[in-house]
Amino acid sequence: MITYSACRIETEEREAAKRVLESGWVVAGKETEAFEREFAKYVGVKYAIFTNSCTSALKMAFKYFKEQGRDKYYLATGKNTYCATYAAAEEMGLRPTDFNMRKNETVSVAVHYGGVKYEFPCDVEDSAHRIEPNDPLTGKIRCYSFYATKNMTTVTGGMFVTDDKEIYERARLYWRDGLSTSTLDRQTNGYDYEVVCMAGGYDGNDVFAAIGREQLKKLPEMNARRQEIVNEYNKAFGKDWSGLHLYPYTQDKSLVKCMLDNDIRVGFFYPPDGWVCLPLHQNLTDEDVRKVIGVVQKWNTTKET
């Protein structure tokens, strides 16, 4: 069976996780801090906060804007996004609206679908499908996903990034349950703290951060392999797709059964009128790619006759 997606978890990730587990400190601590610094440097931003999911990162973003009196949200890039984007906004008390209505009270959200970045000023960038080096922000906040199907993984997790110190400091409060100090701070500098705001349940942990640090080192190589596969698909199908996370091919769902009948798993996103996406991950062999192309081409021929 050719899988639709697959993690690349190797000795380095296993040893990193084992090292943290054996240390006796597994919650967010020095490993998390190191991962945040390394990730911020990789994408070229000032501040990064490791969260337990991209959804949590989005909740932090929407919570910040709600506190600024922005109680509406506008999804600037249409309906092609996972339901978590909507759910995070509405859970934080925002409601959908047209961007031209009550504009000053609206939070604009850009979803970088399938790895394609939408270049326009916005408040929040949902980059669940895209991790690129030296990638300047077009929004005030960007949220990443490290879910197991993404280009790199921390098993589950996300990252909240910004260049704005005020936003960072407020979001860091949310991340640590609204407390004035973190668990690591209280263990090393004293146990006293204050509850500054009501928030929480967003923090990552050192076990997943250790895995993320190893994955980040491999990300350029893994993305290079994904690019090779995208190039082969583009050449075979006459497309000019540039995303490295998803390869949307058709909205005709009959392709799904055809692929499954040939032991190939595909993705289907955003029903009812969503896209069937072809396998795209660094573990695919050249033979796998040729088989995928061959089955799709045969399906096309069958449709035409």
PDB file of C-alpha atoms in Angstrom:
ATOM      1  CA  MET A   1       0.000   0.000   0.000  1.00  0.00           C
ATOM      2  CA  ILE A   2       1.295   3.451  -0.925  1.00  0.00           C
ATOM      3  CA  THR A   3       0.381   5.710   1.963  1.00  0.00           C
ATOM      4  CA  TYR A   4      -1.020   9.202   1.516  1.00  0.00           C
ATOM      5  CA  SER A   5       1.270  10.662   4.183  1.00  0.00           C
ATOM      6  CA  ALA A   6       3.986   9.307   6.468  1.00  0.00           C
ATOM      7  CA  CYS A   7       6.264  10.647   9.188  1.00  0.00           C
ATOM      8  CA  ARG A   8      10.005  10.291   8.992  1.00  0.00           C
ATOM      9  CA  ILE A   9      10.835   9.293  12.573  1.00  0.00           C
ATOM     10  CA  GLU A  10      14.378   7.951  12.881  1.00  0.00           C
ATOM     11  CA  THR A  11      17.015   7.215  15.492  1.00  0.00           C
ATOM     12  CA  GLU A  12      17.652  10.897  16.200  1.00  0.00           C
ATOM     13  CA  GLU A  13      14.024  11.605  17.132  1.00  0.00           C
ATOM     14  CA  ARG A  14      13.726   8.453  19.237  1.00  0.00           C
ATOM     15  CA  GLU A  15      16.943   9.198  21.119  1.00  0.00           C
ATOM     16  CA  ALA A  16      15.941  12.830  21.684  1.00  0.00           C
ATOM     17  CA  ALA A  17      12.573  11.805  23.140  1.00  0.00           C
ATOM     18  CA  LYS A  18      14.240   9.119  25.275  1.00  0.00           C
ATOM     19  CA  ARG A  19      16.765  11.631  26.619  1.00  0.00           C
ATOM     20  CA  VAL A  20      13.968  13.943  27.768  1.00  0.00           C
ATOM     21  CA  LEU A  21      11.890  11.119  29.241  1.00  0.00           C
ATOM     22  CA  GLU A  22      14.869   9.864  31.227  1.00  0.00           C
ATOM     23  CA  SER A  23      15.705  13.361  32.476  1.00  0.00           C
ATOM     24  CA  GLY A  24      12.648  13.478  34.725  1.00  0.00           C
ATOM     25  CA  TRP A  25      11.486  16.806  33.208  1.00  0.00           C
ATOM     26  CA  VAL A  26       8.919  16.315  30.465  1.00  0.00           C
ATOM     27  CA  VAL A  27       6.693  19.424  30.578  1.00  0.00           C
ATOM     28  CA  ALA A  28       7.647  22.683  28.858  1.00  0.00           C
ATOM     29  CA  GLY A  29      11.152  23.657  29.905  1.00  0.00           C
ATOM     30  CA  LYS A  30      14.608  24.172  28.433  1.00  0.00           C
ATOM     31  CA  GLU A  31      13.979  21.850  25.467  1.00  0.00           C
ATOM     32  CA  THR A  32      10.871  23.835  24.574  1.00  0.00           C
ATOM     33  CA  GLU A  33      12.790  27.109  24.878  1.00  0.00           C
ATOM     34  CA  ALA A  34      15.516  25.796  22.573  1.00  0.00           C
ATOM     35  CA  PHE A  35      12.976  24.608  19.994  1.00  0.00           C
ATOM     36  CA  GLU A  36      11.257  27.992  20.023  1.00  0.00           C
ATOM     37  CA  ARG A  37      14.551  29.826  19.456  1.00  0.00           C
ATOM     38  CA  GLU A  38      15.614  27.496  16.644  1.00  0.00           C
ATOM     39  CA  PHE A  39      12.252  27.638  14.900  1.00  0.00           C
ATOM     40  CA  ALA A  40      12.071  31.438  15.144  1.00  0.00           C
ATOM     41  CA  LYS A  41      15.533  31.655  13.572  1.00  0.00           C
ATOM     42  CA  TYR A  42      14.589  29.196  10.814  1.00  0.00           C
ATOM     43  CA  VAL A  43      11.503  31.095   9.640  1.00  0.00           C
ATOM     44  CA  GLY A  44      13.030  34.496  10.345  1.00  0.00           C
ATOM     45  CA  VAL A  45      10.827  35.944  13.111  1.00  0.00           C
ATOM     46  CA  LYS A  46      11.563  37.487  16.502  1.00  0.00           C
ATOM     47  CA  TYR A  47       9.329  35.411  18.776  1.00  0.00           C
ATOM     48  CA  ALA A  48       7.950  31.863  18.789  1.00  0.00           C
ATOM     49  CA  ILE A  49       5.784  29.953  21.270  1.00  0.00           C
ATOM     50  CA  PHE A  50       5.493  26.148  21.058  1.00  0.00           C
ATOM     51  CA  THR A  51       1.868  25.086  21.511  1.00  0.00           C
ATOM     52  CA  ASN A  52       0.171  21.705  21.755  1.00  0.00           C
ATOM     53  CA  SER A  53      -1.559  22.238  18.388  1.00  0.00           C
ATOM     54  CA  CYS A  54      -2.039  24.761  15.621  1.00  0.00           C
ATOM     55  CA  THR A  55      -5.603  25.130  16.883  1.00  0.00           C
ATOM     56  CA  SER A  56      -4.246  26.296  20.250  1.00  0.00           C
ATOM     57  CA  ALA A  57      -1.953  28.774  18.508  1.00  0.00           C
ATOM     58  CA  LEU A  58      -4.972  30.136  16.609  1.00  0.00           C
ATOM     59  CA  LYS A  59      -6.969  30.392  19.828  1.00  0.00           C
ATOM     60  CA  MET A  60      -4.186  32.472  21.363  1.00  0.00           C
ATOM     61  CA  ALA A  61      -4.201  34.749  18.319  1.00  0.00           C
ATOM     62  CA  PHE A  62      -7.965  35.233  18.375  1.00  0.00           C
ATOM     63  CA  LYS A  63      -7.998  35.719  22.142  1.00  0.00           C
ATOM     64  CA  TYR A  64      -5.502  38.546  21.794  1.00  0.00           C
ATOM     65  CA  PHE A  65      -7.586  40.369  19.180  1.00  0.00           C
ATOM     66  CA  LYS A  66     -10.802  39.803  21.148  1.00  0.00           C
ATOM     67  CA  GLU A  67      -9.170  41.595  24.071  1.00  0.00           C
ATOM     68  CA  GLN A  68      -8.432  44.472  21.674  1.00  0.00           C
ATOM     69  CA  GLY A  69     -12.151  44.819  20.947  1.00  0.00           C
ATOM     70  CA  ARG A  70     -12.107  42.886  17.652  1.00  0.00           C
ATOM     71  CA  ASP A  71     -15.116  40.555  17.915  1.00  0.00           C
ATOM     72  CA  LYS A  72     -15.576  39.542  14.252  1.00  0.00           C
ATOM     73  CA  TYR A  73     -13.426  37.513  11.887  1.00  0.00           C
ATOM     74  CA  TYR A  74     -13.160  37.341   8.126  1.00  0.00           C
ATOM     75  CA  LEU A  75     -11.579  34.368   6.353  1.00  0.00           C
ATOM     76  CA  ALA A  76      -9.875  36.223   3.538  1.00  0.00           C
ATOM     77  CA  THR A  77      -8.953  33.172   1.477  1.00  0.00           C
ATOM     78  CA  GLY A  78     -12.314  31.489   1.173  1.00  0.00           C
ATOM     79  CA  LYS A  79     -13.593  28.163   2.445  1.00  0.00           C
ATOM     80  CA  ASN A  80     -10.512  26.016   1.745  1.00  0.00           C
ATOM     81  CA  THR A  81      -9.433  25.488   5.320  1.00  0.00           C
ATOM     82  CA  TYR A  82      -9.843  22.940   8.049  1.00  0.00           C
ATOM     83  CA  CYS A  83     -12.741  23.513  10.442  1.00  0.00           C
ATOM     84  CA  ALA A  84     -10.296  24.271  13.296  1.00  0.00           C
ATOM     85  CA  THR A  85      -9.723  27.762  11.884  1.00  0.00           C
ATOM     86  CA  TYR A  86     -13.394  28.595  12.287  1.00  0.00           C
ATOM     87  CA  ALA A  87     -13.729  26.722  15.574  1.00  0.00           C
ATOM     88  CA  ALA A  88     -10.798  28.533  17.195  1.00  0.00           C
ATOM     89  CA  ALA A  89     -12.246  31.944  16.284  1.00  0.00           C
ATOM     90  CA  GLU A  90     -15.738  31.152  17.477  1.00  0.00           C
ATOM     91  CA  GLU A  91     -14.537  29.478  20.676  1.00  0.00           C
ATOM     92  CA  MET A  92     -12.727  32.715  21.525  1.00  0.00           C
ATOM     93  CA  GLY A  93     -15.988  34.619  21.032  1.00  0.00           C
ATOM     94  CA  LEU A  94     -15.528  35.939  17.490  1.00  0.00           C
ATOM     95  CA  ARG A  95     -18.207  35.718  14.824  1.00  0.00           C
ATOM     96  CA  PRO A  96     -17.905  35.540  11.018  1.00  0.00           C
ATOM     97  CA  THR A  97     -18.564  38.659   8.977  1.00  0.00           C
ATOM     98  CA  ASP A  98     -17.953  40.308   5.626  1.00  0.00           C
ATOM     99  CA  PHE A  99     -14.655  42.187   5.752  1.00  0.00           C
ATOM    100  CA  ASN A 100     -16.284  45.384   4.474  1.00  0.00           C
ATOM    101  CA  MET A 101     -18.730  45.399   7.363  1.00  0.00           C
ATOM    102  CA  ARG A 102     -17.494  46.872  10.673  1.00  0.00           C
ATOM    103  CA  LYS A 103     -13.922  46.619   9.364  1.00  0.00           C
ATOM    104  CA  ASN A 104     -12.254  48.041  12.473  1.00  0.00           C
ATOM    105  CA  GLU A 105     -13.786  45.293  14.573  1.00  0.00           C
ATOM    106  CA  THR A 106     -12.812  42.499  12.196  1.00  0.00           C
ATOM    107  CA  VAL A 107      -9.841  40.121  12.387  1.00  0.00           C
ATOM    108  CA  SER A 108      -8.650  39.162   8.898  1.00  0.00           C
ATOM    109  CA  VAL A 109      -7.318  35.625   8.461  1.00  0.00           C
ATOM    110  CA  ALA A 110      -5.245  34.296   5.539  1.00  0.00           C
ATOM    111  CA  VAL A 111      -4.986  30.527   5.097  1.00  0.00           C
ATOM    112  CA  HIS A 112      -1.850  29.409   3.242  1.00  0.00           C
ATOM    113  CA  TYR A 113      -3.594  26.438   1.682  1.00  0.00           C
ATOM    114  CA  GLY A 114      -1.443  23.544   0.487  1.00  0.00           C
ATOM    115  CA  GLY A 115       1.777  25.507   0.894  1.00  0.00           C
ATOM    116  CA  VAL A 116       0.751  28.494  -1.223  1.00  0.00           C
ATOM    117  CA  LYS A 117       1.223  31.790   0.609  1.00  0.00           C
ATOM    118  CA  TYR A 118      -1.250  34.606   0.084  1.00  0.00           C
ATOM    119  CA  GLU A 119       0.697  37.871   0.033  1.00  0.00           C
ATOM    120  CA  PHE A 120      -1.470  40.576   1.579  1.00  0.00           C
ATOM    121  CA  PRO A 121      -1.553  42.315   4.972  1.00  0.00           C
ATOM    122  CA  CYS A 122      -3.704  40.517   7.511  1.00  0.00           C
ATOM    123  CA  ASP A 123      -3.995  39.961  11.242  1.00  0.00           C
ATOM    124  CA  VAL A 124      -3.547  36.185  11.396  1.00  0.00           C
ATOM    125  CA  GLU A 125      -1.824  33.792   8.997  1.00  0.00           C
ATOM    126  CA  ASP A 126      -2.934  30.173   9.286  1.00  0.00           C
ATOM    127  CA  SER A 127       0.160  28.367   7.947  1.00  0.00           C
ATOM    128  CA  ALA A 128      -0.817  24.841   8.907  1.00  0.00           C
ATOM    129  CA  HIS A 129       0.272  23.706   5.421  1.00  0.00           C
ATOM    130  CA  ARG A 130       3.486  25.690   5.023  1.00  0.00           C
ATOM    131  CA  ILE A 131       6.872  25.924   6.770  1.00  0.00           C
ATOM    132  CA  GLU A 132       9.490  27.853   4.805  1.00  0.00           C
ATOM    133  CA  PRO A 133      12.883  29.304   5.838  1.00  0.00           C
ATOM    134  CA  ASN A 134      13.328  33.073   6.094  1.00  0.00           C
ATOM    135  CA  ASP A 135       9.625  33.670   5.502  1.00  0.00           C
ATOM    136  CA  PRO A 136       8.706  37.263   6.462  1.00  0.00           C
ATOM    137  CA  LEU A 137       5.342  37.774   8.117  1.00  0.00           C
ATOM    138  CA  THR A 138       2.583  39.399   6.126  1.00  0.00           C
ATOM    139  CA  GLY A 139       0.295  39.251   9.155  1.00  0.00           C
ATOM    140  CA  LYS A 140       0.824  40.209  12.767  1.00  0.00           C
ATOM    141  CA  ILE A 141       0.670  36.593  13.907  1.00  0.00           C
ATOM    142  CA  ARG A 142       1.349  33.321  12.099  1.00  0.00           C
ATOM    143  CA  CYS A 143       0.285  29.881  13.352  1.00  0.00           C
ATOM    144  CA  TYR A 144       1.956  26.638  12.245  1.00  0.00           C
ATOM    145  CA  SER A 145       0.977  22.980  12.562  1.00  0.00           C
ATOM    146  CA  PHE A 146       3.305  20.079  13.370  1.00  0.00           C
ATOM    147  CA  TYR A 147       0.583  17.433  13.153  1.00  0.00           C
ATOM    148  CA  ALA A 148       1.746  14.029  11.951  1.00  0.00           C
ATOM    149  CA  THR A 149       0.637  14.677   8.346  1.00  0.00           C
ATOM    150  CA  LYS A 150       2.657  17.897   7.956  1.00  0.00           C
ATOM    151  CA  ASN A 151       6.083  18.485   6.413  1.00  0.00           C
ATOM    152  CA  MET A 152       7.682  18.097   9.844  1.00  0.00           C
ATOM    153  CA  THR A 153       6.092  16.739  12.995  1.00  0.00           C
ATOM    154  CA  THR A 154       6.221  16.865  16.766  1.00  0.00           C
ATOM    155  CA  VAL A 155       3.569  14.076  16.811  1.00  0.00           C
ATOM    156  CA  THR A 156       1.065  16.822  17.522  1.00  0.00           C
ATOM    157  CA  GLY A 157       1.806  20.464  18.159  1.00  0.00           C
ATOM    158  CA  GLY A 158       1.997  23.934  16.686  1.00  0.00           C
ATOM    159  CA  MET A 159       3.844  27.233  16.835  1.00  0.00           C
ATOM    160  CA  PHE A 160       2.644  30.792  17.411  1.00  0.00           C
ATOM    161  CA  VAL A 161       5.040  33.366  15.930  1.00  0.00           C
ATOM    162  CA  THR A 162       5.122  37.149  15.784  1.00  0.00           C
ATOM    163  CA  ASP A 163       7.500  40.087  15.458  1.00  0.00           C
ATOM    164  CA  ASP A 164       5.467  42.180  17.895  1.00  0.00           C
ATOM    165  CA  LYS A 165       6.818  42.121  21.467  1.00  0.00           C
ATOM    166  CA  GLU A 166       3.507  43.217  23.025  1.00  0.00           C
ATOM    167  CA  ILE A 167       1.602  40.442  21.247  1.00  0.00           C
ATOM    168  CA  TYR A 168       4.282  37.907  22.210  1.00  0.00           C
ATOM    169  CA  GLU A 169       4.227  38.810  25.903  1.00  0.00           C
ATOM    170  CA  ARG A 170       0.440  38.649  26.074  1.00  0.00           C
ATOM    171  CA  ALA A 171       0.324  35.336  24.211  1.00  0.00           C
ATOM    172  CA  ARG A 172       2.987  33.899  26.506  1.00  0.00           C
ATOM    173  CA  LEU A 173       0.662  34.634  29.432  1.00  0.00           C
ATOM    174  CA  TYR A 174      -2.141  32.690  27.742  1.00  0.00           C
ATOM    175  CA  TRP A 175       0.280  29.843  27.052  1.00  0.00           C
ATOM    176  CA  ARG A 176       1.240  29.461  30.727  1.00  0.00           C
ATOM    177  CA  ASP A 177      -2.350  29.377  32.023  1.00  0.00           C
ATOM    178  CA  GLY A 178      -2.450  33.124  32.660  1.00  0.00           C
ATOM    179  CA  LEU A 179       0.218  32.827  35.362  1.00  0.00           C
ATOM    180  CA  SER A 180       2.948  35.425  35.838  1.00  0.00           C
ATOM    181  CA  THR A 181       5.683  32.757  35.785  1.00  0.00           C
ATOM    182  CA  SER A 182       6.181  29.422  34.025  1.00  0.00           C
ATOM    183  CA  THR A 183       6.645  26.028  35.669  1.00  0.00           C
ATOM    184  CA  LEU A 184      10.369  26.192  34.860  1.00  0.00           C
ATOM    185  CA  ASP A 185      10.638  29.694  36.368  1.00  0.00           C
ATOM    186  CA  ARG A 186       8.982  28.565  39.583  1.00  0.00           C
ATOM    187  CA  GLN A 187      11.270  25.555  39.877  1.00  0.00           C
ATOM    188  CA  THR A 188      14.442  27.616  39.436  1.00  0.00           C
ATOM    189  CA  ASN A 189      13.622  31.086  40.804  1.00  0.00           C
ATOM    190  CA  GLY A 190      10.970  30.552  43.476  1.00  0.00           C
ATOM    191  CA  TYR A 191       7.411  29.316  43.777  1.00  0.00           C
ATOM    192  CA  ASP A 192       5.417  32.542  43.970  1.00  0.00           C
ATOM    193  CA  TYR A 193       3.159  33.661  41.089  1.00  0.00           C
ATOM    194  CA  GLU A 194       0.089  35.705  40.245  1.00  0.00           C
ATOM    195  CA  VAL A 195      -2.882  34.875  38.025  1.00  0.00           C
ATOM    196  CA  VAL A 196      -2.751  37.686  35.463  1.00  0.00           C
ATOM    197  CA  CYS A 197      -5.512  36.540  33.102  1.00  0.00           C
ATOM    198  CA  MET A 198      -7.823  33.589  32.542  1.00  0.00           C
ATOM    199  CA  ALA A 199      -6.400  31.332  29.843  1.00  0.00           C
ATOM    200  CA  GLY A 200      -4.601  28.074  29.379  1.00  0.00           C
ATOM    201  CA  GLY A 201      -4.268  24.603  27.959  1.00  0.00           C
ATOM    202  CA  TYR A 202      -2.092  25.727  25.072  1.00  0.00           C
ATOM    203  CA  ASP A 203       1.472  24.782  26.069  1.00  0.00           C
ATOM    204  CA  GLY A 204       3.660  22.213  24.334  1.00  0.00           C
ATOM    205  CA  ASN A 205       6.086  19.946  26.185  1.00  0.00           C
ATOM    206  CA  ASP A 206       9.766  19.024  26.177  1.00  0.00           C
ATOM    207  CA  VAL A 207       9.261  15.503  24.770  1.00  0.00           C
ATOM    208  CA  PHE A 208       7.576  16.792  21.628  1.00  0.00           C
ATOM    209  CA  ALA A 209       9.944  19.770  21.455  1.00  0.00           C
ATOM    210  CA  ALA A 210      12.934  17.413  21.390  1.00  0.00           C
ATOM    211  CA  ILE A 211      11.397  15.557  18.446  1.00  0.00           C
ATOM    212  CA  GLY A 212      10.677  18.879  16.746  1.00  0.00           C
ATOM    213  CA  ARG A 213      14.285  20.025  17.070  1.00  0.00           C
ATOM    214  CA  GLU A 214      15.489  16.924  15.217  1.00  0.00           C
ATOM    215  CA  GLN A 215      12.756  17.260  12.597  1.00  0.00           C
ATOM    216  CA  LEU A 216      13.674  20.884  11.979  1.00  0.00           C
ATOM    217  CA  LYS A 217      17.243  19.849  11.146  1.00  0.00           C
ATOM    218  CA  LYS A 218      15.882  17.460   8.498  1.00  0.00           C
ATOM    219  CA  LEU A 219      13.204  19.763   7.110  1.00  0.00           C
ATOM    220  CA  PRO A 220      15.282  21.161   4.198  1.00  0.00           C
ATOM    221  CA  GLU A 221      16.132  17.624   3.055  1.00  0.00           C
ATOM    222  CA  MET A 222      12.559  16.392   3.467  1.00  0.00           C
ATOM    223  CA  ASN A 223      11.187  19.387   1.570  1.00  0.00           C
ATOM    224  CA  ALA A 224      13.739  18.847  -1.198  1.00  0.00           C
ATOM    225  CA  ARG A 225      12.404  15.308  -1.682  1.00  0.00           C
ATOM    226  CA  ARG A 226       8.844  16.600  -1.701  1.00  0.00           C
ATOM    227  CA  GLN A 227       9.870  19.124  -4.353  1.00  0.00           C
ATOM    228  CA  GLU A 228      11.259  16.324  -6.537  1.00  0.00           C
ATOM    229  CA  ILE A 229       7.910  14.523  -6.309  1.00  0.00           C
ATOM    230  CA  VAL A 230       5.953  17.703  -7.090  1.00  0.00           C
ATOM    231  CA  ASN A 231       8.167  18.245 -10.141  1.00  0.00           C
ATOM    232  CA  GLU A 232       7.437  14.715 -11.387  1.00  0.00           C
ATOM    233  CA  TYR A 233       3.688  15.163 -10.875  1.00  0.00           C
ATOM    234  CA  ASN A 234       3.729  18.546 -12.625  1.00  0.00           C
ATOM    235  CA  LYS A 235       5.622  17.113 -15.588  1.00  0.00           C
ATOM    236  CA  ALA A 236       3.262  14.147 -15.890  1.00  0.00           C
ATOM    237  CA  PHE A 237       0.020  16.078 -15.456  1.00  0.00           C
ATOM    238  CA  GLY A 238       0.868  19.387 -17.123  1.00  0.00           C
ATOM    239  CA  LYS A 239       0.338  21.367 -13.935  1.00  0.00           C
ATOM    240  CA  ASP A 240       2.361  24.109 -12.265  1.00  0.00           C
ATOM    241  CA  TRP A 241       1.725  23.325  -8.615  1.00  0.00           C
ATOM    242  CA  SER A 242       4.270  24.681  -6.126  1.00  0.00           C
ATOM    243  CA  GLY A 243       3.026  23.543  -2.710  1.00  0.00           C
ATOM    244  CA  LEU A 244       5.144  21.003  -0.802  1.00  0.00           C
ATOM    245  CA  HIS A 245       2.501  19.755   1.630  1.00  0.00           C
ATOM    246  CA  LEU A 246      -0.534  18.868  -0.505  1.00  0.00           C
ATOM    247  CA  TYR A 247      -0.884  18.057  -4.196  1.00  0.00           C
ATOM    248  CA  PRO A 248      -4.547  18.805  -5.058  1.00  0.00           C
ATOM    249  CA  TYR A 249      -5.362  17.055  -8.323  1.00  0.00           C
ATOM    250  CA  THR A 250      -9.103  16.915  -8.974  1.00  0.00           C
ATOM    251  CA  GLN A 251     -12.517  17.508  -7.446  1.00  0.00           C
ATOM    252  CA  ASP A 252     -13.816  14.304  -9.055  1.00  0.00           C
ATOM    253  CA  LYS A 253     -14.197  11.889  -6.143  1.00  0.00           C
ATOM    254  CA  SER A 254     -14.293   8.852  -8.431  1.00  0.00           C
ATOM    255  CA  LEU A 255     -10.487   9.000  -8.356  1.00  0.00           C
ATOM    256  CA  VAL A 256     -10.542   7.955  -4.687  1.00  0.00           C
ATOM    257  CA  LYS A 257     -11.981   4.496  -5.399  1.00  0.00           C
ATOM    258  CA  CYS A 258      -9.698   4.019  -8.385  1.00  0.00           C
ATOM    259  CA  MET A 259      -6.625   4.726  -6.275  1.00  0.00           C
ATOM    260  CA  LEU A 260      -7.769   2.506  -3.399  1.00  0.00           C
ATOM    261  CA  ASP A 261      -8.409  -0.328  -5.867  1.00  0.00           C
ATOM    262  CA  ASN A 262      -4.733   0.016  -6.797  1.00  0.00           C
ATOM    263  CA  ASP A 263      -3.483   0.073  -3.182  1.00  0.00           C
ATOM    264  CA  ILE A 264      -2.865   3.812  -3.129  1.00  0.00           C
ATOM    265  CA  ARG A 265      -4.273   6.049  -0.409  1.00  0.00           C
ATOM    266  CA  VAL A 266      -5.187   9.648  -1.226  1.00  0.00           C
ATOM    267  CA  GLY A 267      -6.419  12.631   0.751  1.00  0.00           C
ATOM    268  CA  PHE A 268      -9.762  14.366   0.343  1.00  0.00           C
ATOM    269  CA  PHE A 269     -10.122  17.836   1.809  1.00  0.00           C
ATOM    270  CA  TYR A 270     -12.958  20.266   2.397  1.00  0.00           C
ATOM    271  CA  PRO A 271     -16.110  18.396   1.387  1.00  0.00           C
ATOM    272  CA  PRO A 272     -18.543  18.427  -0.216  1.00  0.00           C
ATOM    273  CA  ASP A 273     -16.764  20.128  -3.123  1.00  0.00           C
ATOM    274  CA  GLY A 274     -13.215  19.498  -1.991  1.00  0.00           C
ATOM    275  CA  TRP A 275     -10.031  18.271  -3.615  1.00  0.00           C
ATOM    276  CA  VAL A 276      -8.595  14.792  -4.017  1.00  0.00           C
ATOM    277  CA  CYS A 277      -4.888  15.102  -3.152  1.00  0.00           C
ATOM    278  CA  LEU A 278      -2.194  12.689  -4.328  1.00  0.00           C
ATOM    279  CA  PRO A 279       0.398  11.098  -2.011  1.00  0.00           C
ATOM    280  CA  LEU A 280       3.153  13.568  -1.212  1.00  0.00           C
ATOM    281  CA  HIS A 281       5.757  12.783   1.417  1.00  0.00           C
ATOM    282  CA  GLN A 282       9.482  12.224   1.729  1.00  0.00           C
ATOM    283  CA  ASN A 283       9.179   8.436   2.164  1.00  0.00           C
ATOM    284  CA  LEU A 284       7.797   7.833  -1.337  1.00  0.00           C
ATOM    285  CA  THR A 285      10.202   5.980  -3.611  1.00  0.00           C
ATOM    286  CA  ASP A 286      10.662   6.734  -7.307  1.00  0.00           C
ATOM    287  CA  GLU A 287       8.765   3.519  -8.018  1.00  0.00           C
ATOM    288  CA  ASP A 288       5.884   4.700  -5.806  1.00  0.00           C
ATOM    289  CA  VAL A 289       5.711   8.000  -7.689  1.00  0.00           C
ATOM    290  CA  ARG A 290       5.695   6.255 -11.060  1.00  0.00           C
ATOM    291  CA  LYS A 291       2.857   3.987  -9.910  1.00  0.00           C
ATOM    292  CA  VAL A 292       0.762   6.948  -8.690  1.00  0.00           C
ATOM    293  CA  ILE A 293       1.283   8.735 -12.011  1.00  0.00           C
ATOM    294  CA  GLY A 294       0.428   5.636 -14.000  1.00  0.00           C
ATOM    295  CA  VAL A 295      -2.813   4.968 -12.137  1.00  0.00           C
ATOM    296  CA  VAL A 296      -3.930   8.603 -12.447  1.00  0.00           C
ATOM    297  CA  GLN A 297      -3.145   8.624 -16.171  1.00  0.00           C
ATOM    298  CA  LYS A 298      -5.099   5.385 -16.640  1.00  0.00           C
ATOM    299  CA  TRP A 299      -8.030   6.887 -14.710  1.00  0.00           C
ATOM    300  CA  ASN A 300      -7.940   9.923 -16.990  1.00  0.00           C
ATOM    301  CA  THR A 301      -7.975   7.707 -20.077  1.00  0.00           C
ATOM    302  CA  THR A 302     -10.896   5.693 -18.752  1.00  0.00           C
ATOM    303  CA  LYS A 303     -12.866   8.861 -18.082  1.00  0.00           C
ATOM    304  CA  GLU A 304     -12.344  10.078 -21.623  1.00  0.00           C
ATOM    305  CA  THR A 305     -13.597   6.878 -23.285  1.00  0.00           C
TER     306      THR A 305
END
